[in-house]
Amino acid sequence: MESGNQILDILRLYEYSMSIGKSLDYYNNCDNFLKLLLKRKNLNACWILRLDQNNLIIEYSIPFGDHNTKQEISTWASDYLNAIDQYALEEYNDLFDELSTIAIDSGILAIIRLDKSSFLFLYSIEKNLCHKDLNQLLPVISKFSVTLEACKAYENQNILLQRLEERNEELNNYAHIVSHDLKSPLRNMDALVAWLKEDHGKEFSKDALNYVELIGENITRMEALVSGILEYSTIGLKDFRSSFIDLNTVLKDIVSHIYIPKHVCVTVLENFPTIKGDTYRLQQLFQNLISNAVKYNDKEVGKIEVGYEKQGKTFVYYVKDNGKGIDEKYHSKIFNVFQKLENNKNSTGIGLSIVEKIVSNYGGKIWLNSELKKGTTFFFTLSK
C-alpha cells in the first residue's frame, strides 16, 4: 500500500511539473499550476504576495479576494515573512488576518518562499497539508518560481520594447517636424538672397557680392544637412517596400546619374545577385559609397571598382578606390553622425552614417581596409 502511495505521489508531482511553463504569461502559468494543485490536494485557496518593505502586493489569488491592492502589514508580520527560509506551516492565528486575501477564521496555512520578496500561500480548511506534502512539493514549486521569474522578465522586456518603439516614433515625428520647420525659413532666406542679387547685385561691391554668395552657399549646405538628418532618422521604419531587386540595374542607374569627372573611371563587375530589399535604400547605400569614392579621389587617373565576393552562403559587396585613403585611427569614427575627416563645405558628415544604418537595418556589417595615399575599400554584407 505504501508503494502504491509513493507511485501516486510521483505521478502527481510529474503532473504538477508538466503544467508549468506552457507559456510566458504570468497569470496563465499561475492558473495552470495552482488550480491543478488546489484540485489534487483538495485545498480551498491560494495566493501570491510580494513583500515591499511593510507593504504586501497581491500578484495572484484564487479566489480573488477583497484586498486586491497594496495593503500595509505590521512590522512583526513583515519580520515573520523575511525569516522564512523555505516554508512555514501554521494553524489559524492572528497572523492570518494580515496575510490572507480572503476571510479566514480556521484551518491551516502553508507559506512557501518563491524568491527574495515573493511568497506562495496555500490554505486548507480541513488542515490537509503536512510537512511531508510540502517537502515533496518544494522542487516543483522551485521550478514554478523560476518560470514566474522568466514570465516577469518577458513582460518587462515587452514593456521596454513598447516604450522604445513609442520613443522612436516620437523622435521620428520630431525629426519630421523640425526638418519641416527648419526648411521653410531656409527656403525663404534662399529666395530673399536670390531677389537681393537680382535687384541690387550691380550696386554691390565685390566684397558684398562675395558675402551674399557665401550666405547662399551656407543656406544650401544647411538645407542638405537638414535633409540628411531626416534621411538618417527614417532608416529602419516599418513602411519600407520590400521586393526582389536586380543589383545590376540599380548600379547601372547610379553610375549613369551621378556626376563622375572625366579623370575618374568607375568599373562595375557583372552578374551581381538579385536580392530582396527596399530599392530606394539599397540605391542610397551604393550611391553614397560610390559618390564618396569619386569626391575624395585625388589621383590624376581615378579608379573605382564596385564588386562582390561570395564567401560560403554570404555575399560580401565592396567599393574600392585608389584615392586619398583613411588613417586607421579614424576607421571606427567615420560612421558616426556629423563625423568629417576634412573641412569640405560640400560634405554634411552624414553620408557614411546613413550607409552604416542601412547595412545594420539589413542585419549586415560594414568595415574597411585603407592605406593613406593609396586608397580605400569599403566592404559590407546584407544578411537579410
mmCIF file of C-alpha atoms in Angstrom:
data_model
loop_
_atom_site.group_PDB
_atom_site.id
_atom_site.type_symbol
_atom_site.label_atom_id
_atom_site.label_comp_id
_atom_site.label_asym_id
_atom_site.label_seq_id
_atom_site.Cartn_x
_atom_site.Cartn_y
_atom_site.Cartn_z
ATOM 1 C CA MET A 1 0.000 0.000 0.000
ATOM 2 C CA GLU A 2 2.861 2.331 0.864
ATOM 3 C CA SER A 3 4.448 1.586 -2.526
ATOM 4 C CA GLY A 4 1.194 2.471 -4.271
ATOM 5 C CA ASN A 5 1.009 5.806 -2.468
ATOM 6 C CA GLN A 6 4.588 6.610 -3.487
ATOM 7 C CA ILE A 7 3.824 5.892 -7.126
ATOM 8 C CA LEU A 8 0.723 8.094 -6.898
ATOM 9 C CA ASP A 9 2.795 10.878 -5.340
ATOM 10 C CA ILE A 10 5.383 10.613 -8.129
ATOM 11 C CA LEU A 11 2.687 10.701 -10.814
ATOM 12 C CA ARG A 12 1.089 13.765 -9.253
ATOM 13 C CA LEU A 13 4.446 15.555 -8.963
ATOM 14 C CA TYR A 14 5.043 14.778 -12.620
ATOM 15 C CA GLU A 15 1.578 16.129 -13.460
ATOM 16 C CA TYR A 16 2.292 19.321 -11.487
ATOM 17 C CA SER A 17 5.636 19.734 -13.221
ATOM 18 C CA MET A 18 4.122 19.286 -16.694
ATOM 19 C CA SER A 19 1.575 22.035 -16.002
ATOM 20 C CA ILE A 20 4.344 24.634 -15.533
ATOM 21 C CA GLY A 21 5.948 26.729 -18.239
ATOM 22 C CA LYS A 22 3.446 26.228 -21.045
ATOM 23 C CA SER A 23 3.507 29.932 -21.834
ATOM 24 C CA LEU A 24 5.344 33.100 -20.874
ATOM 25 C CA ASP A 25 2.209 34.664 -19.461
ATOM 26 C CA TYR A 26 2.399 35.093 -15.678
ATOM 27 C CA TYR A 27 -1.296 34.532 -14.961
ATOM 28 C CA ASN A 28 -1.599 31.571 -17.320
ATOM 29 C CA ASN A 29 1.237 29.812 -15.521
ATOM 30 C CA CYS A 30 -0.340 30.518 -12.141
ATOM 31 C CA ASP A 31 -3.705 29.232 -13.366
ATOM 32 C CA ASN A 32 -2.285 26.056 -14.902
ATOM 33 C CA PHE A 33 -0.212 25.058 -11.894
ATOM 34 C CA LEU A 34 -2.090 26.374 -8.876
ATOM 35 C CA LYS A 35 -5.586 25.349 -9.961
ATOM 36 C CA LEU A 36 -4.292 21.821 -10.533
ATOM 37 C CA LEU A 37 -2.546 21.866 -7.144
ATOM 38 C CA LEU A 38 -5.712 23.043 -5.358
ATOM 39 C CA LYS A 39 -7.760 20.359 -7.069
ATOM 40 C CA ARG A 40 -5.392 17.447 -6.399
ATOM 41 C CA LYS A 41 -4.630 18.455 -2.791
ATOM 42 C CA ASN A 42 -8.237 19.435 -2.069
ATOM 43 C CA LEU A 43 -7.218 22.922 -0.916
ATOM 44 C CA ASN A 44 -9.522 25.917 -0.562
ATOM 45 C CA ALA A 45 -7.460 28.881 -1.681
ATOM 46 C CA CYS A 46 -4.036 30.108 -2.749
ATOM 47 C CA TRP A 47 -2.409 33.444 -3.408
ATOM 48 C CA ILE A 48 0.956 35.017 -4.171
ATOM 49 C CA LEU A 49 2.072 38.087 -2.229
ATOM 50 C CA ARG A 50 5.113 40.259 -2.835
ATOM 51 C CA LEU A 51 6.592 41.981 0.186
ATOM 52 C CA ASP A 52 7.686 45.561 -0.426
ATOM 53 C CA GLN A 53 9.041 46.874 2.882
ATOM 54 C CA ASN A 54 5.915 46.605 5.118
ATOM 55 C CA ASN A 55 3.501 46.526 2.202
ATOM 56 C CA LEU A 56 2.018 43.425 0.596
ATOM 57 C CA ILE A 57 1.189 43.484 -3.102
ATOM 58 C CA ILE A 58 -1.158 40.787 -4.334
ATOM 59 C CA GLU A 59 0.103 39.329 -7.616
ATOM 60 C CA TYR A 60 -2.288 36.381 -7.897
ATOM 61 C CA SER A 61 -5.163 34.910 -5.886
ATOM 62 C CA ILE A 62 -7.745 32.082 -6.088
ATOM 63 C CA PRO A 63 -10.385 33.127 -5.270
ATOM 64 C CA PHE A 64 -9.614 36.773 -5.905
ATOM 65 C CA GLY A 65 -10.382 38.386 -2.559
ATOM 66 C CA ASP A 66 -11.420 41.839 -1.454
ATOM 67 C CA HIS A 67 -7.856 43.013 -0.781
ATOM 68 C CA ASN A 68 -6.678 43.269 -4.374
ATOM 69 C CA THR A 69 -4.417 46.250 -3.886
ATOM 70 C CA LYS A 70 -1.390 47.069 -1.763
ATOM 71 C CA GLN A 71 -2.027 46.558 1.940
ATOM 72 C CA GLU A 72 0.154 47.539 4.883
ATOM 73 C CA ILE A 73 1.107 44.919 7.441
ATOM 74 C CA SER A 74 2.697 45.120 10.893
ATOM 75 C CA THR A 75 6.446 45.064 11.363
ATOM 76 C CA TRP A 76 6.025 41.765 13.222
ATOM 77 C CA ALA A 77 4.295 40.120 10.238
ATOM 78 C CA SER A 78 6.928 41.531 7.873
ATOM 79 C CA ASP A 79 9.739 40.164 10.070
ATOM 80 C CA TYR A 80 7.959 36.800 10.174
ATOM 81 C CA LEU A 81 7.899 36.531 6.367
ATOM 82 C CA ASN A 82 11.511 37.632 5.998
ATOM 83 C CA ALA A 83 12.588 34.934 8.449
ATOM 84 C CA ILE A 84 11.095 32.100 6.336
ATOM 85 C CA ASP A 85 13.824 30.063 4.671
ATOM 86 C CA GLN A 86 11.842 27.589 2.539
ATOM 87 C CA TYR A 87 8.373 27.337 4.024
ATOM 88 C CA ALA A 88 6.299 27.666 7.185
ATOM 89 C CA LEU A 89 3.209 25.709 8.194
ATOM 90 C CA GLU A 90 0.812 27.497 10.552
ATOM 91 C CA GLU A 91 -2.542 26.668 12.105
ATOM 92 C CA TYR A 92 -5.009 29.553 12.309
ATOM 93 C CA ASN A 93 -3.787 32.531 14.342
ATOM 94 C CA ASP A 94 -3.919 36.342 14.216
ATOM 95 C CA LEU A 95 -1.212 36.363 11.541
ATOM 96 C CA PHE A 96 -3.753 35.047 9.001
ATOM 97 C CA ASP A 97 -5.781 38.243 9.189
ATOM 98 C CA GLU A 98 -2.836 40.264 7.892
ATOM 99 C CA LEU A 99 -1.554 37.845 5.276
ATOM 100 C CA SER A 100 -4.753 36.430 3.737
ATOM 101 C CA THR A 101 -6.616 37.792 0.735
ATOM 102 C CA ILE A 102 -9.901 36.220 1.857
ATOM 103 C CA ALA A 103 -11.722 35.997 5.199
ATOM 104 C CA ILE A 104 -10.283 33.157 7.299
ATOM 105 C CA ASP A 105 -11.221 32.050 10.829
ATOM 106 C CA SER A 106 -9.850 28.483 10.963
ATOM 107 C CA GLY A 107 -7.711 25.972 9.076
ATOM 108 C CA ILE A 108 -4.037 25.670 8.165
ATOM 109 C CA LEU A 109 -1.797 27.847 6.032
ATOM 110 C CA ALA A 110 1.425 26.929 4.218
ATOM 111 C CA ILE A 111 3.664 29.883 3.377
ATOM 112 C CA ILE A 112 6.320 28.996 0.770
ATOM 113 C CA ARG A 113 9.088 31.371 -0.286
ATOM 114 C CA LEU A 114 9.260 31.831 -4.073
ATOM 115 C CA ASP A 115 12.101 34.323 -4.228
ATOM 116 C CA LYS A 116 13.642 37.125 -2.188
ATOM 117 C CA SER A 117 10.376 39.015 -1.795
ATOM 118 C CA SER A 118 7.529 36.787 -3.060
ATOM 119 C CA PHE A 119 5.594 34.084 -1.202
ATOM 120 C CA LEU A 120 3.066 31.435 -2.184
ATOM 121 C CA PHE A 121 0.224 30.814 0.317
ATOM 122 C CA LEU A 122 -1.742 27.540 0.302
ATOM 123 C CA TYR A 123 -4.837 27.399 2.520
ATOM 124 C CA SER A 124 -6.861 24.411 3.691
ATOM 125 C CA ILE A 125 -9.910 24.479 5.965
ATOM 126 C CA GLU A 126 -9.629 20.732 6.601
ATOM 127 C CA LYS A 127 -5.953 21.050 7.602
ATOM 128 C CA ASN A 128 -4.929 18.541 4.935
ATOM 129 C CA LEU A 129 -1.417 19.969 4.495
ATOM 130 C CA CYS A 130 1.608 18.490 6.231
ATOM 131 C CA HIS A 131 5.393 18.784 6.175
ATOM 132 C CA LYS A 132 5.721 15.673 4.024
ATOM 133 C CA ASP A 133 3.459 17.202 1.346
ATOM 134 C CA LEU A 134 5.400 20.445 1.328
ATOM 135 C CA ASN A 135 8.809 18.750 1.174
ATOM 136 C CA GLN A 136 7.601 16.761 -1.834
ATOM 137 C CA LEU A 137 6.257 19.915 -3.499
ATOM 138 C CA LEU A 138 9.306 22.131 -2.939
ATOM 139 C CA PRO A 139 11.236 21.022 -6.115
ATOM 140 C CA VAL A 140 8.128 21.558 -8.269
ATOM 141 C CA ILE A 141 7.396 24.932 -6.645
ATOM 142 C CA SER A 142 11.028 25.896 -7.210
ATOM 143 C CA LYS A 143 10.526 25.212 -10.939
ATOM 144 C CA PHE A 144 7.299 27.206 -10.778
ATOM 145 C CA SER A 145 9.174 30.127 -9.186
ATOM 146 C CA VAL A 146 11.826 30.119 -11.932
ATOM 147 C CA THR A 147 9.082 30.123 -14.562
ATOM 148 C CA LEU A 148 7.393 33.106 -12.924
ATOM 149 C CA GLU A 149 10.699 34.985 -12.960
ATOM 150 C CA ALA A 150 11.006 34.245 -16.686
ATOM 151 C CA CYS A 151 7.436 35.492 -17.202
ATOM 152 C CA LYS A 152 8.210 38.741 -15.380
ATOM 153 C CA ALA A 153 11.405 39.232 -17.388
ATOM 154 C CA TYR A 154 9.497 38.616 -20.635
ATOM 155 C CA GLU A 155 6.760 41.033 -19.590
ATOM 156 C CA ASN A 156 9.318 43.699 -18.636
ATOM 157 C CA GLN A 157 11.103 43.185 -21.936
ATOM 158 C CA ASN A 158 7.862 43.692 -23.855
ATOM 159 C CA ILE A 159 7.109 46.835 -21.864
ATOM 160 C CA LEU A 160 10.594 48.195 -22.575
ATOM 161 C CA LEU A 161 10.287 47.353 -26.276
ATOM 162 C CA GLN A 162 6.902 49.051 -26.456
ATOM 163 C CA ARG A 163 8.283 52.146 -24.736
ATOM 164 C CA LEU A 164 11.289 52.110 -27.060
ATOM 165 C CA GLU A 165 9.018 51.929 -30.106
ATOM 166 C CA GLU A 166 6.960 54.817 -28.735
ATOM 167 C CA ARG A 167 10.101 56.896 -28.122
ATOM 168 C CA ASN A 168 11.427 56.084 -31.597
ATOM 169 C CA GLU A 169 8.096 57.098 -33.100
ATOM 170 C CA GLU A 170 8.203 60.355 -31.132
ATOM 171 C CA LEU A 171 11.780 61.027 -32.294
ATOM 172 C CA ASN A 172 10.895 60.286 -35.914
ATOM 173 C CA ASN A 173 7.876 62.591 -35.728
ATOM 174 C CA TYR A 174 10.056 65.210 -34.059
ATOM 175 C CA ALA A 175 12.651 64.891 -36.839
ATOM 176 C CA HIS A 176 9.966 65.423 -39.490
ATOM 177 C CA ILE A 177 8.510 68.436 -37.692
ATOM 178 C CA VAL A 178 11.897 70.022 -37.042
ATOM 179 C CA SER A 179 13.089 69.440 -40.600
ATOM 180 C CA HIS A 180 9.901 70.964 -41.994
ATOM 181 C CA ASP A 181 10.114 73.933 -39.631
ATOM 182 C CA LEU A 182 13.785 74.473 -40.482
ATOM 183 C CA LYS A 183 13.424 74.059 -44.240
ATOM 184 C CA SER A 184 10.653 76.641 -44.506
ATOM 185 C CA PRO A 185 12.731 79.643 -43.266
ATOM 186 C CA LEU A 186 15.766 78.350 -45.196
ATOM 187 C CA ARG A 187 13.794 78.424 -48.432
ATOM 188 C CA ASN A 188 12.572 81.918 -47.586
ATOM 189 C CA MET A 189 16.148 83.044 -46.926
ATOM 190 C CA ASP A 190 17.310 81.477 -50.176
ATOM 191 C CA ALA A 191 14.566 83.323 -52.078
ATOM 192 C CA LEU A 192 15.460 86.616 -50.361
ATOM 193 C CA VAL A 193 19.153 86.202 -51.258
ATOM 194 C CA ALA A 194 18.216 85.463 -54.890
ATOM 195 C CA TRP A 195 15.990 88.577 -55.045
ATOM 196 C CA LEU A 196 18.705 90.667 -53.422
ATOM 197 C CA LYS A 197 21.259 89.593 -56.033
ATOM 198 C CA GLU A 198 18.782 90.084 -58.868
ATOM 199 C CA ASP A 199 17.549 93.534 -57.805
ATOM 200 C CA HIS A 200 20.689 95.042 -56.277
ATOM 201 C CA GLY A 201 23.604 92.885 -57.433
ATOM 202 C CA LYS A 202 25.000 95.634 -59.681
ATOM 203 C CA GLU A 203 25.159 98.067 -56.745
ATOM 204 C CA PHE A 204 27.155 95.672 -54.513
ATOM 205 C CA SER A 205 30.876 95.939 -54.044
ATOM 206 C CA LYS A 206 32.986 92.903 -54.827
ATOM 207 C CA ASP A 207 33.205 92.023 -51.100
ATOM 208 C CA ALA A 208 29.453 92.464 -50.573
ATOM 209 C CA LEU A 209 28.734 90.188 -53.528
ATOM 210 C CA ASN A 210 31.079 87.549 -52.084
ATOM 211 C CA TYR A 211 29.267 87.749 -48.763
ATOM 212 C CA VAL A 212 25.910 87.251 -50.489
ATOM 213 C CA GLU A 213 27.334 84.238 -52.340
ATOM 214 C CA LEU A 214 28.598 82.790 -49.029
ATOM 215 C CA ILE A 215 25.147 83.254 -47.487
ATOM 216 C CA GLY A 216 23.616 81.330 -50.393
ATOM 217 C CA GLU A 217 26.176 78.531 -50.087
ATOM 218 C CA ASN A 218 25.582 78.200 -46.341
ATOM 219 C CA ILE A 219 21.816 78.094 -46.868
ATOM 220 C CA THR A 220 22.273 75.281 -49.409
ATOM 221 C CA ARG A 221 24.578 73.410 -47.031
ATOM 222 C CA MET A 222 22.148 73.848 -44.132
ATOM 223 C CA GLU A 223 19.270 72.518 -46.227
ATOM 224 C CA ALA A 224 21.380 69.488 -47.207
ATOM 225 C CA LEU A 225 22.209 68.930 -43.534
ATOM 226 C CA VAL A 226 18.542 69.041 -42.515
ATOM 227 C CA SER A 227 17.642 66.636 -45.344
ATOM 228 C CA GLY A 228 20.445 64.307 -44.252
ATOM 229 C CA ILE A 229 19.204 64.260 -40.662
ATOM 230 C CA LEU A 230 15.697 63.459 -41.872
ATOM 231 C CA GLU A 231 17.013 60.656 -44.093
ATOM 232 C CA TYR A 232 19.014 59.203 -41.210
ATOM 233 C CA SER A 233 16.042 59.313 -38.827
ATOM 234 C CA THR A 234 13.715 57.463 -41.225
ATOM 235 C CA ILE A 235 16.004 54.480 -41.897
ATOM 236 C CA GLY A 236 14.547 51.388 -40.287
ATOM 237 C CA LEU A 237 10.881 52.432 -40.270
ATOM 238 C CA LYS A 238 8.377 49.651 -40.905
ATOM 239 C CA ASP A 239 6.861 51.116 -44.066
ATOM 240 C CA PHE A 240 9.742 50.109 -46.353
ATOM 241 C CA ARG A 241 8.650 48.325 -49.505
ATOM 242 C CA SER A 242 10.421 45.031 -49.970
ATOM 243 C CA SER A 243 10.799 43.378 -53.359
ATOM 244 C CA PHE A 244 13.299 41.416 -55.416
ATOM 245 C CA ILE A 245 15.918 43.801 -56.786
ATOM 246 C CA ASP A 246 18.416 43.255 -59.603
ATOM 247 C CA LEU A 247 21.552 45.000 -58.309
ATOM 248 C CA ASN A 248 22.960 45.141 -61.844
ATOM 249 C CA THR A 249 20.128 47.502 -62.821
ATOM 250 C CA VAL A 250 20.473 49.548 -59.622
ATOM 251 C CA LEU A 251 24.221 50.076 -60.113
ATOM 252 C CA LYS A 252 23.807 50.905 -63.794
ATOM 253 C CA ASP A 253 21.277 53.627 -62.910
ATOM 254 C CA ILE A 254 23.554 55.047 -60.191
ATOM 255 C CA VAL A 255 26.610 55.319 -62.434
ATOM 256 C CA SER A 256 24.568 56.929 -65.220
ATOM 257 C CA HIS A 257 23.019 59.580 -62.954
ATOM 258 C CA ILE A 258 25.764 60.745 -60.555
ATOM 259 C CA TYR A 259 28.460 63.215 -61.585
ATOM 260 C CA ILE A 260 31.699 61.423 -62.472
ATOM 261 C CA PRO A 261 34.643 63.619 -63.629
ATOM 262 C CA LYS A 262 36.431 62.636 -66.839
ATOM 263 C CA HIS A 263 39.590 61.593 -64.986
ATOM 264 C CA VAL A 264 37.693 59.068 -62.867
ATOM 265 C CA CYS A 265 36.745 55.613 -64.160
ATOM 266 C CA VAL A 266 34.047 53.599 -62.370
ATOM 267 C CA THR A 267 34.047 49.870 -63.100
ATOM 268 C CA VAL A 268 31.092 47.723 -62.031
ATOM 269 C CA LEU A 269 31.576 43.960 -62.134
ATOM 270 C CA GLU A 270 28.948 41.893 -63.917
ATOM 271 C CA ASN A 271 26.446 39.345 -62.627
ATOM 272 C CA PHE A 272 25.536 40.941 -59.302
ATOM 273 C CA PRO A 273 22.933 38.846 -57.433
ATOM 274 C CA THR A 274 19.248 39.642 -57.174
ATOM 275 C CA ILE A 275 18.327 40.298 -53.565
ATOM 276 C CA LYS A 276 15.226 41.206 -51.585
ATOM 277 C CA GLY A 277 15.010 44.665 -50.070
ATOM 278 C CA ASP A 278 13.938 48.258 -50.488
ATOM 279 C CA THR A 279 15.067 49.717 -53.826
ATOM 280 C CA TYR A 280 15.492 53.266 -52.567
ATOM 281 C CA ARG A 281 17.605 52.294 -49.539
ATOM 282 C CA LEU A 282 19.865 49.923 -51.469
ATOM 283 C CA GLN A 283 20.340 52.554 -54.165
ATOM 284 C CA GLN A 284 21.176 55.081 -51.445
ATOM 285 C CA LEU A 285 23.689 52.657 -49.902
ATOM 286 C CA PHE A 286 25.694 52.067 -53.083
ATOM 287 C CA GLN A 287 25.348 55.660 -54.286
ATOM 288 C CA ASN A 288 26.750 57.144 -51.081
ATOM 289 C CA LEU A 289 29.794 54.861 -51.192
ATOM 290 C CA ILE A 290 30.443 55.456 -54.916
ATOM 291 C CA SER A 291 29.916 59.237 -54.589
ATOM 292 C CA ASN A 292 32.355 59.362 -51.666
ATOM 293 C CA ALA A 293 34.932 57.423 -53.675
ATOM 294 C CA VAL A 294 34.557 59.916 -56.536
ATOM 295 C CA LYS A 295 34.519 63.021 -54.311
ATOM 296 C CA TYR A 296 37.666 62.176 -52.353
ATOM 297 C CA ASN A 297 39.785 60.829 -55.206
ATOM 298 C CA ASP A 298 42.931 62.948 -55.623
ATOM 299 C CA LYS A 299 44.676 60.932 -58.348
ATOM 300 C CA GLU A 300 45.233 62.110 -61.928
ATOM 301 C CA VAL A 301 43.573 58.892 -63.022
ATOM 302 C CA GLY A 302 40.944 57.876 -60.502
ATOM 303 C CA LYS A 303 39.916 54.230 -60.389
ATOM 304 C CA ILE A 304 36.808 52.935 -58.614
ATOM 305 C CA GLU A 305 35.671 49.334 -58.653
ATOM 306 C CA VAL A 306 32.277 48.060 -57.426
ATOM 307 C CA GLY A 307 32.060 44.320 -56.958
ATOM 308 C CA TYR A 308 31.243 41.382 -54.712
ATOM 309 C CA GLU A 309 32.679 38.100 -53.484
ATOM 310 C CA LYS A 310 30.799 35.009 -52.424
ATOM 311 C CA GLN A 311 32.046 33.636 -49.109
ATOM 312 C CA GLY A 312 30.119 30.451 -48.352
ATOM 313 C CA LYS A 313 26.441 31.451 -48.427
ATOM 314 C CA THR A 314 27.214 35.134 -47.853
ATOM 315 C CA PHE A 315 27.779 37.840 -50.450
ATOM 316 C CA VAL A 316 30.407 40.425 -49.460
ATOM 317 C CA TYR A 317 29.994 43.634 -51.501
ATOM 318 C CA TYR A 318 32.760 46.209 -51.877
ATOM 319 C CA VAL A 319 33.528 49.651 -53.292
ATOM 320 C CA LYS A 320 37.246 50.096 -53.928
ATOM 321 C CA ASP A 321 39.117 53.278 -54.880
ATOM 322 C CA ASN A 322 42.685 54.494 -55.342
ATOM 323 C CA GLY A 323 42.051 57.833 -53.628
ATOM 324 C CA LYS A 324 43.425 59.591 -50.535
ATOM 325 C CA GLY A 325 42.954 56.730 -48.100
ATOM 326 C CA ILE A 326 41.804 56.983 -44.473
ATOM 327 C CA ASP A 327 44.081 56.913 -41.451
ATOM 328 C CA GLU A 328 43.450 53.814 -39.307
ATOM 329 C CA LYS A 329 42.718 55.929 -36.215
ATOM 330 C CA TYR A 330 39.567 57.207 -37.947
ATOM 331 C CA HIS A 331 38.216 53.810 -39.056
ATOM 332 C CA SER A 332 35.926 53.469 -36.034
ATOM 333 C CA LYS A 333 34.754 57.106 -36.191
ATOM 334 C CA ILE A 334 33.822 57.718 -39.805
ATOM 335 C CA PHE A 335 30.395 56.082 -39.414
ATOM 336 C CA ASN A 336 29.411 58.488 -36.628
ATOM 337 C CA VAL A 337 26.889 61.197 -37.489
ATOM 338 C CA PHE A 338 28.497 64.546 -38.494
ATOM 339 C CA GLN A 339 31.989 62.997 -38.499
ATOM 340 C CA LYS A 340 34.147 64.567 -41.240
ATOM 341 C CA LEU A 341 37.839 63.931 -41.815
ATOM 342 C CA GLU A 342 38.437 67.220 -43.587
ATOM 343 C CA ASN A 343 36.751 70.592 -43.834
ATOM 344 C CA ASN A 344 34.756 70.103 -47.013
ATOM 345 C CA LYS A 345 31.930 72.619 -47.367
ATOM 346 C CA ASN A 346 30.031 70.224 -49.644
ATOM 347 C CA SER A 347 30.011 67.452 -47.049
ATOM 348 C CA THR A 348 27.383 67.117 -44.305
ATOM 349 C CA GLY A 349 29.138 64.292 -42.446
ATOM 350 C CA ILE A 350 26.006 62.126 -42.607
ATOM 351 C CA GLY A 351 26.607 60.042 -45.751
ATOM 352 C CA LEU A 352 28.555 57.189 -44.154
ATOM 353 C CA SER A 353 26.251 57.239 -41.109
ATOM 354 C CA ILE A 354 23.334 56.583 -43.466
ATOM 355 C CA VAL A 355 25.321 53.781 -45.130
ATOM 356 C CA GLU A 356 26.083 52.131 -41.779
ATOM 357 C CA LYS A 357 22.471 52.394 -40.602
ATOM 358 C CA ILE A 358 21.099 50.864 -43.824
ATOM 359 C CA VAL A 359 23.549 47.951 -43.592
ATOM 360 C CA SER A 360 22.678 47.455 -39.918
ATOM 361 C CA ASN A 361 18.957 47.542 -40.744
ATOM 362 C CA TYR A 362 19.509 44.636 -43.140
ATOM 363 C CA GLY A 363 21.307 42.641 -40.437
ATOM 364 C CA GLY A 364 24.697 43.088 -42.080
ATOM 365 C CA LYS A 365 28.012 44.641 -41.123
ATOM 366 C CA ILE A 366 30.373 47.120 -42.761
ATOM 367 C CA TRP A 367 34.124 47.559 -42.461
ATOM 368 C CA LEU A 368 37.025 48.993 -44.451
ATOM 369 C CA ASN A 369 40.637 48.460 -45.446
ATOM 370 C CA SER A 370 42.586 51.589 -46.246
ATOM 371 C CA GLU A 371 46.114 52.888 -46.739
ATOM 372 C CA LEU A 372 46.973 56.589 -46.848
ATOM 373 C CA LYS A 373 47.675 57.952 -50.346
ATOM 374 C CA LYS A 374 46.867 54.549 -51.887
ATOM 375 C CA GLY A 375 43.114 54.127 -51.483
ATOM 376 C CA THR A 376 40.224 52.618 -49.540
ATOM 377 C CA THR A 377 37.943 49.601 -49.873
ATOM 378 C CA PHE A 378 34.590 49.500 -48.084
ATOM 379 C CA PHE A 379 33.177 46.003 -47.538
ATOM 380 C CA PHE A 380 29.660 45.195 -46.384
ATOM 381 C CA THR A 381 27.161 42.348 -46.087
ATOM 382 C CA LEU A 382 23.359 42.317 -46.248
ATOM 383 C CA SER A 383 22.254 39.302 -44.214
ATOM 384 C CA LYS A 384 18.517 39.868 -44.608
#
